[in-house]
XYZ file of C-alpha atoms in Angstrom:
157
model
C 0.059 0.264 -0.350
C 1.322 3.582 -0.973
C 0.734 6.570 0.853
C 1.271 9.925 0.720
C 1.070 13.151 3.232
C -0.326 16.539 1.823
C -1.190 19.542 2.880
C -5.001 20.885 2.262
C -6.868 24.085 3.707
C -7.864 21.467 6.559
C -4.506 20.122 7.706
C -2.411 17.489 6.950
C -4.046 14.911 4.548
C -3.390 11.341 4.407
C -4.012 9.296 1.496
C -3.196 5.457 0.744
C -3.638 3.380 -2.015
C -2.325 0.695 -4.695
C -3.378 -0.365 -8.005
C -6.510 -1.828 -6.746
C -7.490 1.962 -5.979
C -7.718 4.553 -3.171
C -8.394 2.414 0.149
C -8.463 5.534 2.460
C -7.997 9.435 2.481
C -8.337 11.136 5.569
C -7.246 14.106 7.478
C -5.045 14.123 10.329
C -4.696 15.850 13.770
C -1.455 15.728 13.607
C 1.638 17.330 11.663
C 2.978 14.700 9.869
C 6.114 15.131 7.546
C 4.656 15.903 4.136
C 5.834 13.620 1.215
C 8.423 14.876 -1.201
C 7.801 12.743 -4.029
C 3.722 11.440 -4.259
C 3.624 7.757 -5.508
C 2.740 7.752 -9.203
C -0.676 5.359 -8.222
C -1.513 8.454 -5.897
C -0.986 11.437 -8.224
C -4.107 11.576 -9.525
C -6.208 11.755 -6.174
C -3.578 14.427 -5.077
C -4.191 16.226 -8.094
C -8.063 15.693 -8.250
C -8.257 17.006 -3.978
C -6.476 19.895 -4.598
C -8.506 20.926 -7.586
C -11.513 20.552 -5.111
C -9.506 22.632 -2.841
C -9.137 25.262 -5.267
C -13.174 25.103 -5.768
C -12.581 23.699 -9.679
C -14.028 20.277 -8.968
C -16.920 19.410 -7.811
C -17.208 15.779 -8.581
C -14.065 12.926 -8.208
C -13.257 10.633 -10.541
C -10.995 8.045 -8.879
C -10.950 4.383 -9.072
C -11.727 3.594 -5.045
C -11.118 0.336 -2.869
C -12.401 0.935 0.626
C -12.762 -1.584 2.884
C -15.582 -2.091 4.596
C -18.752 -4.775 5.084
C -21.404 -5.227 2.625
C -23.787 -2.613 4.848
C -20.632 0.042 5.094
C -20.117 -0.029 1.355
C -24.348 0.428 0.336
C -23.879 3.611 2.655
C -20.895 5.045 1.182
C -22.368 4.323 -2.034
C -25.603 6.391 -0.944
C -23.212 8.826 0.419
C -21.364 9.344 -3.245
C -25.080 9.989 -4.595
C -25.440 13.012 -2.492
C -24.857 16.186 -4.906
C -21.774 18.855 -4.384
C -23.856 21.595 -2.335
C -26.326 19.491 -1.153
C -27.131 17.686 2.360
C -28.981 14.942 3.294
C -30.246 13.905 7.418
C -29.502 10.808 8.332
C -33.051 9.893 8.423
C -33.278 10.800 4.646
C -30.472 8.539 4.219
C -31.510 5.723 5.577
C -34.524 6.049 3.965
C -33.049 5.768 1.048
C -31.268 2.747 2.124
C -34.708 1.192 2.356
C -35.056 0.995 6.150
C -35.950 3.582 8.381
C -35.066 1.873 11.708
C -31.519 1.256 10.004
C -30.727 5.116 10.915
C -28.156 4.400 13.950
C -26.573 1.720 11.832
C -26.228 4.227 9.040
C -24.946 7.162 10.872
C -22.037 4.505 12.585
C -21.606 3.288 8.583
C -21.258 7.297 8.024
C -18.477 7.721 10.841
C -16.119 4.870 9.366
C -16.164 6.192 5.974
C -12.402 5.903 5.078
C -12.346 8.190 2.074
C -12.619 11.144 3.284
C -14.167 14.234 1.002
C -14.242 12.000 -1.855
C -17.378 9.925 -0.308
C -19.019 13.265 1.174
C -20.015 11.971 4.564
C -19.941 15.648 5.777
C -23.358 16.340 3.645
C -25.507 14.213 6.378
C -26.739 16.431 8.524
C -29.324 16.154 11.596
C -32.876 16.284 10.654
C -32.980 19.697 12.167
C -30.227 20.993 10.092
C -27.662 20.608 13.025
C -23.946 19.433 12.141
C -24.148 16.536 14.158
C -21.494 14.013 14.117
C -18.211 14.120 12.123
C -14.813 12.343 12.727
C -12.657 14.992 11.323
C -14.390 17.092 13.525
C -17.568 19.637 13.437
C -14.826 22.367 12.500
C -13.856 20.850 9.257
C -17.521 19.403 8.599
C -18.631 23.201 8.532
C -15.573 24.499 6.451
C -16.431 21.710 3.992
C -19.743 22.496 4.213
C -19.706 26.683 3.728
C -16.460 25.578 0.571
C -19.239 23.792 -1.383
C -22.447 26.438 -0.451
C -23.579 27.814 -3.715
C -24.219 31.125 -1.729
C -20.846 32.699 -0.710
C -21.425 34.474 2.816
C -19.276 37.641 2.235
C -17.635 39.431 5.324
C -19.112 42.670 6.158
C -15.564 44.008 7.861
């Protein structure tokens, strides 16, 4: 498994993958040494993530290979269908998957998403619109949703 550590606006991002695809992308709460030479197999992921942060990319086109249970894979696939700039509630996501009673299991699978940003778990919010739970920290979730918002808040000062 190849890996790279790159700088993003939200901290050091770790990317792991091989010829089978990208297995994980995560933001770290530590200052890992940045990668000097990105492995060729990860170059496209780095390029597309940089485009996303620059506001030039709304969809990713990467070969993905996350490891998870069948249920987790179903949830992650549903997450990938949430459009850029849109949000859904955990309840809506559970309904999409066909079982409103599975809301806690859906939330747990959402929290285990190994592909930060590319599989947009940050687009899932509470039914009341609150920014509930986010493995990367609520400050990052808020930043990502603002970054994707079609209406940019301008400073008055």
